[in-house]
Coordinates of C-alpha atoms in Angstrom, one line a residue:
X1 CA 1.6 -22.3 -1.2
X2 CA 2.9 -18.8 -2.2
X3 CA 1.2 -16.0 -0.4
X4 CA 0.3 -12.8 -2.3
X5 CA -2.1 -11.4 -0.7
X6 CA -0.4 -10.5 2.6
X7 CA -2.9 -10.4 5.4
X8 CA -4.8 -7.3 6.3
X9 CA -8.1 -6.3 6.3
X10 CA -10.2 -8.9 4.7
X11 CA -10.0 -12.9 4.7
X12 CA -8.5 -13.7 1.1
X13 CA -8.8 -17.3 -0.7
X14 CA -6.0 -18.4 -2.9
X15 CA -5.7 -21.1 -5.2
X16 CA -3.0 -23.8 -5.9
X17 CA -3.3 -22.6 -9.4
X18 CA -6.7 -23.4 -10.6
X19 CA -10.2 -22.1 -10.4
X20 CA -12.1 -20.9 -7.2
X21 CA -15.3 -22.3 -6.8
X22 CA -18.2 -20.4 -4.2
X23 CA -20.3 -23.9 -3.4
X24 CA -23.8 -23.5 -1.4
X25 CA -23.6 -25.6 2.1
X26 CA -26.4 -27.7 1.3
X27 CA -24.4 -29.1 -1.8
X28 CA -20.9 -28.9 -0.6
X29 CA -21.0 -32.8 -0.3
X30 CA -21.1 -33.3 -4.0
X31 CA -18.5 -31.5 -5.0
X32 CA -15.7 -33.7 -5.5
X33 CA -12.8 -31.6 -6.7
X34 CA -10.0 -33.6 -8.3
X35 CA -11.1 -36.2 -6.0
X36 CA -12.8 -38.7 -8.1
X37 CA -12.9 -41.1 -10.3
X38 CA -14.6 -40.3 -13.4
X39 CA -12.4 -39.2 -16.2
X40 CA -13.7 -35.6 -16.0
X41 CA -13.3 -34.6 -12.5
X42 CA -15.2 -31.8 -10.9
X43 CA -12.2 -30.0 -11.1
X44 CA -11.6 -30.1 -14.6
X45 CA -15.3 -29.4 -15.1
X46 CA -14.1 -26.2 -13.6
X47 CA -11.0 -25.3 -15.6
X48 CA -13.2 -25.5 -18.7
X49 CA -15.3 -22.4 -17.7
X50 CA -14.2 -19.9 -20.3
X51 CA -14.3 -16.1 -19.0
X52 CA -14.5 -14.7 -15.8
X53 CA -17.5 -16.7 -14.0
X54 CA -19.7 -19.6 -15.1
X55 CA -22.1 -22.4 -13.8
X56 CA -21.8 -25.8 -12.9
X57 CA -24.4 -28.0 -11.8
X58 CA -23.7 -29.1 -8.3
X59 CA -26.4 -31.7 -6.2
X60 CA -29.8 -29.4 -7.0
X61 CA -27.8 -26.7 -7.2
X62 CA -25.0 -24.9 -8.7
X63 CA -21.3 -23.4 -7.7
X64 CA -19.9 -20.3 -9.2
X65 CA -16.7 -20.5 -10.7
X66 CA -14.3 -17.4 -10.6
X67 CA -12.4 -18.7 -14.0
X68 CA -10.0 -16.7 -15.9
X69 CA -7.1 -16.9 -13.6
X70 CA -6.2 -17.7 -10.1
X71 CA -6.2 -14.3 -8.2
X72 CA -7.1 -14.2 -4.6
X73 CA -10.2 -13.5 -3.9
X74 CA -12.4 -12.3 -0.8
X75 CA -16.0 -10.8 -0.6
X76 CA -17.3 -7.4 0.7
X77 CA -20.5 -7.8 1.4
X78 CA -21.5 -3.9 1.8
X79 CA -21.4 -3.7 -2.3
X80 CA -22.3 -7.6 -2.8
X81 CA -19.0 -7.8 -4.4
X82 CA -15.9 -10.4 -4.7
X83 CA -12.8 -8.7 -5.2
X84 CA -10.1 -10.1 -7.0
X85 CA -6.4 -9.1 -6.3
X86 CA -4.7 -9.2 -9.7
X87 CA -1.9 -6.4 -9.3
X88 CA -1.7 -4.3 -6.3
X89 CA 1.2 -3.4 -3.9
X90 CA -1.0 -3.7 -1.1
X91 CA -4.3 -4.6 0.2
X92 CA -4.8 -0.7 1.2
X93 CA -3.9 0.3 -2.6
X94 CA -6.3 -2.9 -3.9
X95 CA -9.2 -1.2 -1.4
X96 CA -8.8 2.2 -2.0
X97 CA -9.1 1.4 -5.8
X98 CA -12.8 -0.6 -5.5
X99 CA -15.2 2.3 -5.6
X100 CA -13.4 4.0 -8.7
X101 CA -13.7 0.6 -10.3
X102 CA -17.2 -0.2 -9.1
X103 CA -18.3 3.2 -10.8
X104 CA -16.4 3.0 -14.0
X105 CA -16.7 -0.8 -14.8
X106 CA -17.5 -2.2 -17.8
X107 CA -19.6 -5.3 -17.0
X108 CA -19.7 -8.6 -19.0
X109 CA -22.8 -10.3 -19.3
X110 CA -24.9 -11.8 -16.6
X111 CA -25.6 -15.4 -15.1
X112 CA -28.6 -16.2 -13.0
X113 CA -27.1 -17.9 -10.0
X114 CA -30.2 -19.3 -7.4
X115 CA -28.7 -20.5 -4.3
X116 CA -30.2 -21.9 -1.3
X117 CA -28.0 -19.9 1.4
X118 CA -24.6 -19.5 2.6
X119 CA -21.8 -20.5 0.2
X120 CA -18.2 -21.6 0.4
X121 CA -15.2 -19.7 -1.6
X122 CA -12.7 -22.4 -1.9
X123 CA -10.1 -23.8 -4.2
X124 CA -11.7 -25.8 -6.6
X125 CA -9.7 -29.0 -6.5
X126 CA -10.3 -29.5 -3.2
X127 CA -13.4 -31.5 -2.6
X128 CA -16.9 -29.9 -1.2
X129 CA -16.4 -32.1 2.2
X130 CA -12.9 -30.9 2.9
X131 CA -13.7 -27.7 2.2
X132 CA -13.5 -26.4 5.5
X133 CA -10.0 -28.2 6.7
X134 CA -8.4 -25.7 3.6
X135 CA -8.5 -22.2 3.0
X136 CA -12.5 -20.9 2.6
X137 CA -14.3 -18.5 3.0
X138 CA -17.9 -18.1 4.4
X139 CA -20.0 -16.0 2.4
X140 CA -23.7 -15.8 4.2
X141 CA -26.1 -15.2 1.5
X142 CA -29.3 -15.5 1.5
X143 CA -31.2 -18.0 -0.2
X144 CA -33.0 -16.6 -4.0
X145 CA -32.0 -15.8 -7.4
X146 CA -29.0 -13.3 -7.7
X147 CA -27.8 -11.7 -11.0
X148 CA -23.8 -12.3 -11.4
X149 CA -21.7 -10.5 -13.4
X150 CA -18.2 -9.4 -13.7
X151 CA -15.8 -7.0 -14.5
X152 CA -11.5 -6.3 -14.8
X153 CA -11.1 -2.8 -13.9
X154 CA -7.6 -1.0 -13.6
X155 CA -8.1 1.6 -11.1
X156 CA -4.6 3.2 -10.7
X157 CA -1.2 2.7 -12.8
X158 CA -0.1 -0.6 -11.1
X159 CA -3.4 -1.8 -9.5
X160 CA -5.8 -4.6 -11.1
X161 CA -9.0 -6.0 -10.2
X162 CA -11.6 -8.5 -11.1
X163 CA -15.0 -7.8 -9.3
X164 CA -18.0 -10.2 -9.1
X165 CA -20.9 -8.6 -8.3
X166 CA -24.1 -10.2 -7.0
X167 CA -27.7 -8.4 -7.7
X168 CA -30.7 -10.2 -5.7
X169 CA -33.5 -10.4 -8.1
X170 CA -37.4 -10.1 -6.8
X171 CA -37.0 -9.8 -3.3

């Protein structure tokens, strides 16, 4: 798989060329990527999300899908935020860019994701159970209700971001 995101500071997941997917633990067994044998697979189920993010119902739960396009993709969890690297010459240019484009972001509407704990970032054709054998990421949240929404913000002339923020509600 082509690397883009050369490594550096943070822990990035890339995609073969579809979808990322952020799965809770507890469900991770149900999701069967491109694995299966219905006619829609859980992958496809995930290229259909139109926009940035959507829901799928996963087990009693539901995954987050980063839609839109395949840009790697890692979480800082000191703004609740996924970051993802559309254009940038390096991760240093991509980073110094995320404040500017937290501040001046122009958010699209919200989803109400409710999640019983830590979640996996993966790509989203792999399925839940082999999740950890490919490229992840462990995202520790804790479990409640959590506003998503998210944004594509050009912070400088030749850098590009998606963000994903997460809000947790009534706690």
């Amino acid at each position: 798989m082509a690397r883009y995101a050369d490594p550096g500071v943070l822990e990035w997941v890339e995609s073969g060329g579809g979808p990322l997917i952020a799965v809770p633990e507890t469900v991770l067994p149900f999701w069967a990527g491109a694995d299966s044998e219905e006619l829609d697979t859980d992958y496809d189920r995930a290229c259909e999300v139109d926009g940035h993010i959507g829901l799928l119902p996963v087990g009693d739960s539901a995954a987050l899908v980063f839609g839109d396009e395949p840009a790697a993709t890692s979480y800082l969890p000191d703004t609740a935020t996924f970051v993802r690297w559309s254009a940038a010459n390096s991760e240093t240019e991509l980073l110094a860019g995320v404040s500017f484009a937290l501040d001046t972001a122009v958010w699209g509407s919200e989803v109400h994701w409710r999640v019983p704990g830590p979640v996996l970032l993966f790509d989203s054709a792999w399925p839940g159970q082999a999740a950890g054998r490919s490229e992840h990421l462990r995202v520790p949240l804790e479990p409640g209700t959590y506003s998503v929404r998210s944004a594509y913000v050009q912070p400088g002339p030749e850098t590009w971001l998606g963000l994903v923020q997460l809000r947790r509600l009534g706690h």
